[in-house]
Short mmCIF file of N, CA and C in Angstrom, two decimals:
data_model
loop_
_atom_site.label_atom_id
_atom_site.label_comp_id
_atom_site.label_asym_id
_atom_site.label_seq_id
_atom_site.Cartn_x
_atom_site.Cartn_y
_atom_site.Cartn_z
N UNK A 1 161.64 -26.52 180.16
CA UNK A 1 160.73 -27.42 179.46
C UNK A 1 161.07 -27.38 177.97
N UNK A 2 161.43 -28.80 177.58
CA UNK A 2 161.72 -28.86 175.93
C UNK A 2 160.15 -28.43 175.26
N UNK A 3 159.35 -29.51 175.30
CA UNK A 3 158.60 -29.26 174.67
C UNK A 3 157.42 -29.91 175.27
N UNK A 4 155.77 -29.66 174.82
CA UNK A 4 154.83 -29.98 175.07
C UNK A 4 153.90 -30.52 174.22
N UNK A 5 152.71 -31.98 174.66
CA UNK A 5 152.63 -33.04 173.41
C UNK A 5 151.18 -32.53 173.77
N UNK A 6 150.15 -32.06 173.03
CA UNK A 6 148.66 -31.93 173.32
C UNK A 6 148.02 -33.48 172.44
N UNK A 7 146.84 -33.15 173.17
CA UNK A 7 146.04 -33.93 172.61
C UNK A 7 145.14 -33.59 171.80
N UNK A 8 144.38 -33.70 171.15
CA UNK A 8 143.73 -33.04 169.91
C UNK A 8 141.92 -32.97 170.50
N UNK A 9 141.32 -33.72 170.67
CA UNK A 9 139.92 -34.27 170.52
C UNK A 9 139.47 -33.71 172.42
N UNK A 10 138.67 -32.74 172.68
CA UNK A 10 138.34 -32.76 174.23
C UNK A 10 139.79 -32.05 175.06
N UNK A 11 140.84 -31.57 174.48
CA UNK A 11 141.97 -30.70 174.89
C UNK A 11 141.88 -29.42 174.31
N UNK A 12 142.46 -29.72 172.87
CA UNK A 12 142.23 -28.54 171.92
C UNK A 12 140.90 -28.37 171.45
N UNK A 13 140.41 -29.14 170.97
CA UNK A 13 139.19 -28.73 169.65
C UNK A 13 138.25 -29.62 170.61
N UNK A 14 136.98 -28.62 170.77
CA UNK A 14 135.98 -29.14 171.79
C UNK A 14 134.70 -29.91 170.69
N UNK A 15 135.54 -31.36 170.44
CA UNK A 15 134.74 -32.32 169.39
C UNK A 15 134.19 -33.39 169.99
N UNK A 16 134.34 -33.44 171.36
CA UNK A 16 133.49 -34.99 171.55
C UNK A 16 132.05 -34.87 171.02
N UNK A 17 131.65 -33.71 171.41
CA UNK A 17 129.75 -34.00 170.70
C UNK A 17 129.92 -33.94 169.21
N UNK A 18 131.11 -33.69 168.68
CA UNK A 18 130.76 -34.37 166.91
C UNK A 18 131.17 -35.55 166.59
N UNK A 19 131.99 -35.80 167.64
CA UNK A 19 132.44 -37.43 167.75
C UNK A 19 131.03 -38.20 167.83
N UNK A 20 130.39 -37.85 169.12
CA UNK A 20 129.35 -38.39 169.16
C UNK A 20 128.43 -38.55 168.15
N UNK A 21 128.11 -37.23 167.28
CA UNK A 21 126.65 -37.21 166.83
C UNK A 21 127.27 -37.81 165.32
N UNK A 22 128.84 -38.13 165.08
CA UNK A 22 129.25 -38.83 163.99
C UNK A 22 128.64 -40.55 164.04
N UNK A 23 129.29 -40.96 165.05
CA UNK A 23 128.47 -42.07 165.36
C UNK A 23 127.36 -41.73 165.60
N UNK A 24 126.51 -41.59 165.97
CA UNK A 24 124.84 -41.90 165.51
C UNK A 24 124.65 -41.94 164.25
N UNK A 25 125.01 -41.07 163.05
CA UNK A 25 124.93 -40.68 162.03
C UNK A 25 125.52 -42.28 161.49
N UNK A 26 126.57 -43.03 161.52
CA UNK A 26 127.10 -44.00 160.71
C UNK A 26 126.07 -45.03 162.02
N UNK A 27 125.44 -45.06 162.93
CA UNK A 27 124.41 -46.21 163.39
C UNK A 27 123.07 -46.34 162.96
N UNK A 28 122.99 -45.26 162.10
CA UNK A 28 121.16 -44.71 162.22
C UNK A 28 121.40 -46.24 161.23
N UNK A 29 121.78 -46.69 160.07
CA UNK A 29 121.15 -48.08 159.23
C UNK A 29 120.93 -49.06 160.44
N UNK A 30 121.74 -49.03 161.60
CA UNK A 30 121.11 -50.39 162.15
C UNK A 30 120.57 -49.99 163.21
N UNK A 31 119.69 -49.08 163.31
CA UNK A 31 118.78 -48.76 164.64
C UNK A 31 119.27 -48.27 165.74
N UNK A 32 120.57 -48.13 165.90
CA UNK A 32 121.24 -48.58 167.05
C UNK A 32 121.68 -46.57 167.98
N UNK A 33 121.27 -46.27 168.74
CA UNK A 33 120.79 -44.96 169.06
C UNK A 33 121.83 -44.97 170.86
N UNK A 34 122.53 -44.29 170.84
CA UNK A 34 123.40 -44.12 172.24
C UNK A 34 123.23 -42.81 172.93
N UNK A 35 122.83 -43.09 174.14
CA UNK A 35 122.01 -41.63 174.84
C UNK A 35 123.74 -41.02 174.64
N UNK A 36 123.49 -39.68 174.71
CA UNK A 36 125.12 -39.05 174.73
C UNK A 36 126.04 -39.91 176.22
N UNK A 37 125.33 -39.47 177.20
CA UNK A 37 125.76 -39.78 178.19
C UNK A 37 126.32 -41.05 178.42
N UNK A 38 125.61 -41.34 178.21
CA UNK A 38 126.00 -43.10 177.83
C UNK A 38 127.41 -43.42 177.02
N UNK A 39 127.59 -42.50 175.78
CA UNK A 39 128.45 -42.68 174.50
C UNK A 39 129.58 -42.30 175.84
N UNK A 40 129.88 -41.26 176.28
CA UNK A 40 130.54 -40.00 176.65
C UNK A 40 131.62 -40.86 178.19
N UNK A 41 130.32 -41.92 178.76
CA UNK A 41 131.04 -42.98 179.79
C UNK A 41 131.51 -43.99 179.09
N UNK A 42 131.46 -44.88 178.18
CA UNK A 42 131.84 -45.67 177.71
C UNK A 42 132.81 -45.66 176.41
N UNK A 43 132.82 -44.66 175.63
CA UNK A 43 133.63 -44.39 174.46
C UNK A 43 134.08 -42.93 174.53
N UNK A 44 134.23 -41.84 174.77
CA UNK A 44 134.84 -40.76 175.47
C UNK A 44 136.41 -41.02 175.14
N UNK A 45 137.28 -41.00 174.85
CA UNK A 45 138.86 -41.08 174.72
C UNK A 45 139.26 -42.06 174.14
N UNK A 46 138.79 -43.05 173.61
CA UNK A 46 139.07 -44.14 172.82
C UNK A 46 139.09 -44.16 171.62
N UNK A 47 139.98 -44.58 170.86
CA UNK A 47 140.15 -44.65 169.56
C UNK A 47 138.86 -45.11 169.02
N UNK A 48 138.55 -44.64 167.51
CA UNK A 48 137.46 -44.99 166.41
C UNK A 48 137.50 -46.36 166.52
N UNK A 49 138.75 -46.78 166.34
CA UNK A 49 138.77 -48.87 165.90
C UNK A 49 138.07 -49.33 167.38
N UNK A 50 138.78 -48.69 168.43
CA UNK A 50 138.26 -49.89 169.45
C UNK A 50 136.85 -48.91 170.07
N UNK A 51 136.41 -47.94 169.41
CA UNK A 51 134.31 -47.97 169.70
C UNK A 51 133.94 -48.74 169.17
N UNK A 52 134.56 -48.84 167.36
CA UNK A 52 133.65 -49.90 166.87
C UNK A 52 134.05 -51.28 167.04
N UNK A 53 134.90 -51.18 167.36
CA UNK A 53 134.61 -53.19 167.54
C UNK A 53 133.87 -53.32 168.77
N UNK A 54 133.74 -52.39 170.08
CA UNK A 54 133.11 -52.18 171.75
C UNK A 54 131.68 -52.75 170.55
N UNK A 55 131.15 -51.84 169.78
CA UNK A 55 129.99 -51.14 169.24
C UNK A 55 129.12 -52.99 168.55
N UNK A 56 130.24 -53.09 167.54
CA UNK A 56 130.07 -54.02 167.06
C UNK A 56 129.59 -55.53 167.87
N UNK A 57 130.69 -55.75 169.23
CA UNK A 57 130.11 -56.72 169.83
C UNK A 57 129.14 -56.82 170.42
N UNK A 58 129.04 -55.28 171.24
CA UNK A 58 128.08 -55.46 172.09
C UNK A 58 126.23 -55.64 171.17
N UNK A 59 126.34 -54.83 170.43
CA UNK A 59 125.03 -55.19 169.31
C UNK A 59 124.94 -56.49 168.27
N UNK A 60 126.18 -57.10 168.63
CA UNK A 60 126.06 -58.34 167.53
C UNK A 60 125.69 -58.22 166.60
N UNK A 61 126.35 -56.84 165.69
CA UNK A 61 126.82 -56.40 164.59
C UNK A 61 127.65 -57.39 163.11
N UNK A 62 126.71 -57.92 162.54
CA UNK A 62 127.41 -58.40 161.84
C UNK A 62 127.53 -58.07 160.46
N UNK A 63 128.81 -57.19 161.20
CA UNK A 63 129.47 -56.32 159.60
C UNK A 63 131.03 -56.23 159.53
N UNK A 64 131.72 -56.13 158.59
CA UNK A 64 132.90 -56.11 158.42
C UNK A 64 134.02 -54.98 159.16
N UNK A 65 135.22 -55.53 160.10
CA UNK A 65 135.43 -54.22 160.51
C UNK A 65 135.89 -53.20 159.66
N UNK A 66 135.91 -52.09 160.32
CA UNK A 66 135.99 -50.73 159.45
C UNK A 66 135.09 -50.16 158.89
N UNK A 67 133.63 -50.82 158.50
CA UNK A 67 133.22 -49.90 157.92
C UNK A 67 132.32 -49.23 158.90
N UNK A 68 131.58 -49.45 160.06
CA UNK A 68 131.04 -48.41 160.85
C UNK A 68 131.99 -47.08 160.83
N UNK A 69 132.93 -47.26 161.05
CA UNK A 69 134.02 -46.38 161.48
C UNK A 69 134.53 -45.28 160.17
N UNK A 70 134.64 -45.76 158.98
CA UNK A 70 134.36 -45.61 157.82
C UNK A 70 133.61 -44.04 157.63
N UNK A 71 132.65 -44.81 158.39
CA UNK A 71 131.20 -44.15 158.33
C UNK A 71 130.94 -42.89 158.52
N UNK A 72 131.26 -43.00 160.02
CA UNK A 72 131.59 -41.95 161.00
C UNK A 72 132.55 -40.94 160.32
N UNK A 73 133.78 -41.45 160.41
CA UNK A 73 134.61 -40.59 159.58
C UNK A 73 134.34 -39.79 158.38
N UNK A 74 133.62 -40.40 157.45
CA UNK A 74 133.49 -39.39 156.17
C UNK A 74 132.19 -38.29 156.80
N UNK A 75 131.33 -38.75 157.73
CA UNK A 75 130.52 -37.68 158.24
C UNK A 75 130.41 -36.65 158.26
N UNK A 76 132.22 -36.97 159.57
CA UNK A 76 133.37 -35.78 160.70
C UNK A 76 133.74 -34.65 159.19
N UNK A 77 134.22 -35.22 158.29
CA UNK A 77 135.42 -34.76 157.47
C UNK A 77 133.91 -34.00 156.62
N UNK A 78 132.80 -34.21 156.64
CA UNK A 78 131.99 -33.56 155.41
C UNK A 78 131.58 -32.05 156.26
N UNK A 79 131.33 -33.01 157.90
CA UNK A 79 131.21 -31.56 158.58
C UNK A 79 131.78 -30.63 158.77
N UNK A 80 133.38 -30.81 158.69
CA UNK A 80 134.06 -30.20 159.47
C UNK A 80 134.71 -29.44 157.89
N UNK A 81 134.26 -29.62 156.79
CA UNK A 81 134.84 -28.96 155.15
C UNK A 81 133.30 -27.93 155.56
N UNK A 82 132.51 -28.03 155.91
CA UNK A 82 131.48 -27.33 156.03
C UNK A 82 131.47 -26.03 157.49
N UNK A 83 131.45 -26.29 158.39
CA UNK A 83 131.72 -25.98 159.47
C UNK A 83 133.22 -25.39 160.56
N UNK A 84 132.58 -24.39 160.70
CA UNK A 84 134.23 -23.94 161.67
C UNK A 84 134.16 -25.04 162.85
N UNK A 85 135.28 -25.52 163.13
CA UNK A 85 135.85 -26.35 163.85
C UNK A 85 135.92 -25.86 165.63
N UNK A 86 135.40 -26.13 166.55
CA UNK A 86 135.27 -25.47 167.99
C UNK A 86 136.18 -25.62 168.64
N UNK A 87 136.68 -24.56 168.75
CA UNK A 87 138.17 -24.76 169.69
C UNK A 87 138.00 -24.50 171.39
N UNK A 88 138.53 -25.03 171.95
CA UNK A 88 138.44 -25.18 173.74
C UNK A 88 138.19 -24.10 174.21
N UNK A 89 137.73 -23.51 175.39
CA UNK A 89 138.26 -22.16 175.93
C UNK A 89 139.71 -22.28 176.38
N UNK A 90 139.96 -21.05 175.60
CA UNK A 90 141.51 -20.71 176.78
C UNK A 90 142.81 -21.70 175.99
N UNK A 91 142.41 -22.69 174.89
CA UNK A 91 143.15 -23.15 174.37
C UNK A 91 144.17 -22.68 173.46
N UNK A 92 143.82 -21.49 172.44
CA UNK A 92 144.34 -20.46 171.50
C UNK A 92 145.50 -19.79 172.79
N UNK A 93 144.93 -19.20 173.82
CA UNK A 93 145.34 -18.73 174.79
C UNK A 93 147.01 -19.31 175.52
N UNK A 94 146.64 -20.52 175.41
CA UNK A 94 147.70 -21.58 176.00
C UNK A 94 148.87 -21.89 175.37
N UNK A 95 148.35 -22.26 173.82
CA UNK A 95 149.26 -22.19 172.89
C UNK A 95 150.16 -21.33 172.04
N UNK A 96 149.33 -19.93 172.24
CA UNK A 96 149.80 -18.64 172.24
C UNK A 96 151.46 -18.59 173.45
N UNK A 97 150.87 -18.65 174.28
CA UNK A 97 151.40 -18.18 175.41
C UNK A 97 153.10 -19.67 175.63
N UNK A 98 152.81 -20.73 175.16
CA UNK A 98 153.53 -21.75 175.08
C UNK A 98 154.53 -21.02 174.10
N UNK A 99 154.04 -20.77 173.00
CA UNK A 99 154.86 -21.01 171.64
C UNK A 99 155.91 -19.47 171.90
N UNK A 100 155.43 -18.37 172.39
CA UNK A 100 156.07 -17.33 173.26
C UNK A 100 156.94 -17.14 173.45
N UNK A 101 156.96 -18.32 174.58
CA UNK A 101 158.50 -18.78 175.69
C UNK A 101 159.12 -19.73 174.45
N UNK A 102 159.40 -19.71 173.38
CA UNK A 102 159.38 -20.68 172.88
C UNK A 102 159.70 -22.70 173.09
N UNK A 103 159.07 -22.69 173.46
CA UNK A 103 158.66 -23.91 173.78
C UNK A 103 157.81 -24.55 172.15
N UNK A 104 158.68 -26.15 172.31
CA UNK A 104 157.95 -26.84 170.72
C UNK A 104 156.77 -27.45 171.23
N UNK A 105 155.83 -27.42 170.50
CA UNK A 105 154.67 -27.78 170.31
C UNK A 105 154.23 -28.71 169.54
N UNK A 106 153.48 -29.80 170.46
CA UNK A 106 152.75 -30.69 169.30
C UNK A 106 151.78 -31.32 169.21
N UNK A 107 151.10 -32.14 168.39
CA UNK A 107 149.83 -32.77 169.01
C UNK A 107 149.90 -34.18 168.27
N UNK A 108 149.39 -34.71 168.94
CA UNK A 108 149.26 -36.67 169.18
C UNK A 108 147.99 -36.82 169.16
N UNK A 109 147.06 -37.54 168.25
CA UNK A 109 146.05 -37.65 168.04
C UNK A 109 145.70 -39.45 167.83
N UNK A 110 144.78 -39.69 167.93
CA UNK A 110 144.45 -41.03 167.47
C UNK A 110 143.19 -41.04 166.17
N UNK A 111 143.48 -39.91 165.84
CA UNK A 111 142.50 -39.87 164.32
C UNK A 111 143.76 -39.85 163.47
N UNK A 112 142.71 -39.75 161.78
CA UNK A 112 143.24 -39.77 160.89
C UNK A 112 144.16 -39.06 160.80
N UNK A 113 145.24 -38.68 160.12
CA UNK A 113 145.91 -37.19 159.65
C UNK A 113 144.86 -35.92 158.98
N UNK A 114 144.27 -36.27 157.86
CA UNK A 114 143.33 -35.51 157.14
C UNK A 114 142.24 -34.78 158.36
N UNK A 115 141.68 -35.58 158.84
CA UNK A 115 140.87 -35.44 160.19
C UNK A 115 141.79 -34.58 160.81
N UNK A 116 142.73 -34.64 161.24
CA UNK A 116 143.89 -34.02 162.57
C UNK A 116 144.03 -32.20 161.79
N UNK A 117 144.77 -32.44 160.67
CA UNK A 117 145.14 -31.56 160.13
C UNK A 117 144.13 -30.36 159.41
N UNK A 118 142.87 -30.82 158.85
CA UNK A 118 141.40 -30.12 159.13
C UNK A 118 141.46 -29.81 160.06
N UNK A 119 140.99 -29.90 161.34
CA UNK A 119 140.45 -29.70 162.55
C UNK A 119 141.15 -28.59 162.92
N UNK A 120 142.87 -28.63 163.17
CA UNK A 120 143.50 -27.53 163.38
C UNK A 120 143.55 -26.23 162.28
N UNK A 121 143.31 -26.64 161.07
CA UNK A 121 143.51 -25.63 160.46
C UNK A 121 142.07 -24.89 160.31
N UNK A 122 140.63 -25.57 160.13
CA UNK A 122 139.92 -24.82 161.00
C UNK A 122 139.68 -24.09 162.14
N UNK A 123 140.52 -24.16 163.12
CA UNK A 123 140.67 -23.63 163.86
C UNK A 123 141.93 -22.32 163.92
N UNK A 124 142.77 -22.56 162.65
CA UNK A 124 143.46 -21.78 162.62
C UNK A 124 144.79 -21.98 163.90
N UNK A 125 145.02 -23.10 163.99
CA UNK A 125 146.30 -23.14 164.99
C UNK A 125 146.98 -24.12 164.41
N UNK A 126 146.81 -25.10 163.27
CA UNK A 126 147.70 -25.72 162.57
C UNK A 126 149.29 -25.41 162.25
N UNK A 127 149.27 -23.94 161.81
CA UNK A 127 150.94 -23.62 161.99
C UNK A 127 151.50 -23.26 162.99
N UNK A 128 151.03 -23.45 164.57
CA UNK A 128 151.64 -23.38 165.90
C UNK A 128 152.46 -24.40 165.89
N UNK A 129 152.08 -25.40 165.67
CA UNK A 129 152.48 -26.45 165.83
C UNK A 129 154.10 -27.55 165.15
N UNK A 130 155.02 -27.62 166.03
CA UNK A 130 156.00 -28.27 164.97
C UNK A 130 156.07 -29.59 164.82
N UNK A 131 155.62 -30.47 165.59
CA UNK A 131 155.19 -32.05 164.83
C UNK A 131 153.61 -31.86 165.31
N UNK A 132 153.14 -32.69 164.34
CA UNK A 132 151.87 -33.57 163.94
C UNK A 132 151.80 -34.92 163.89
N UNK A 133 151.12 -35.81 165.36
CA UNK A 133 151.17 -37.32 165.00
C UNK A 133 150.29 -37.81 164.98
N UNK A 134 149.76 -38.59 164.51
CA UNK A 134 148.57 -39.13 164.22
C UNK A 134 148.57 -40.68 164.37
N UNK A 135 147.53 -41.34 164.35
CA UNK A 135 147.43 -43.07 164.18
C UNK A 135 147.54 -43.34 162.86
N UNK A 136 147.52 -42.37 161.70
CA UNK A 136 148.77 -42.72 160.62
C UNK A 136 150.16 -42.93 160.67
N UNK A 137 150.34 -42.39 161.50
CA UNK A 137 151.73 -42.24 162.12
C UNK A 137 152.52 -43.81 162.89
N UNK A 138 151.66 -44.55 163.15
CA UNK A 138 152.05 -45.82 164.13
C UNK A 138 151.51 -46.83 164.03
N UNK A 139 152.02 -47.74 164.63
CA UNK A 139 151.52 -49.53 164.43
C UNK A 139 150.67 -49.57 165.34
N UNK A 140 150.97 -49.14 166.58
CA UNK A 140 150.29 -49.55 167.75
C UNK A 140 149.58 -48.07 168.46
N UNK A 141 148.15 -47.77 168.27
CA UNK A 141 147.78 -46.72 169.29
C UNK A 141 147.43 -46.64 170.84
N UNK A 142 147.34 -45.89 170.92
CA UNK A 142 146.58 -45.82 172.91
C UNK A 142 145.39 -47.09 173.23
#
């Protein structure tokens, strides 16, 4: 095995519930309140751009794109300068044990870089890693 591509969000770093409670936080101005469960079936693995435009249509949101998303994001990034970052079970473990055998390591994200690169280095596994890609990184995401 050359090498192995992780995913960042619900692989490594156990963030969907700050994903989540980011969005609520950038919905609370327009009322707009998503049981988790609900968020978790319908937006769960999907990029920021395409919740909020999902977000946007389905509420007949009329606001400019990006800035819900905007929103959310400076939230993530205030929490996460504040807060240790939650890493998976058994994930430290994995990557430990990968990087070992030496095997290259990397992670593919559909967040920001700043976002990507926080997250791991809160967690302290940022220098495991020998590429970092992000949806800074590309024209076209997942």
């Amino acid at each position: 095995m050359a090498a192995i591509i992780f995913d960042l969000d619900g692989v490594l770093a156990d963030t969907e519930g700050l994903q989540y409670q980011g969005w609520l936080e950038a919905l609370k101005p327009y009322d707009i309140i998503t049981p988790k469960q609900d968020y978790i079936k319908e937006y769960a693995g999907k990029t920021g751009s395409i919740i909020e435009k999902e977000i946007i249509s389905k509420y007949s949101l009329d606001i400019p794109a990006g800035k819900v998303l905007r929103q959310k994001e400076e939230w993530l990034m205030h929490w996460l300068r504040t807060n240790e970052a939650p890493l998976m079970h058994y994930a430290r473990e994995a990557i430990e044990h990968f990087a070992r055998k030496g095997i290259k390591l990397a992670v593919a994200s559909g967040g920001p870089r700043e976002e990507v690169e926080l997250k791991l280095r809160k967690m302290k596994i940022f220098s495991m890693f020998d590429v970092i890609a992000t949806r800074d990184d590309v024209r076209r995401g997942k």
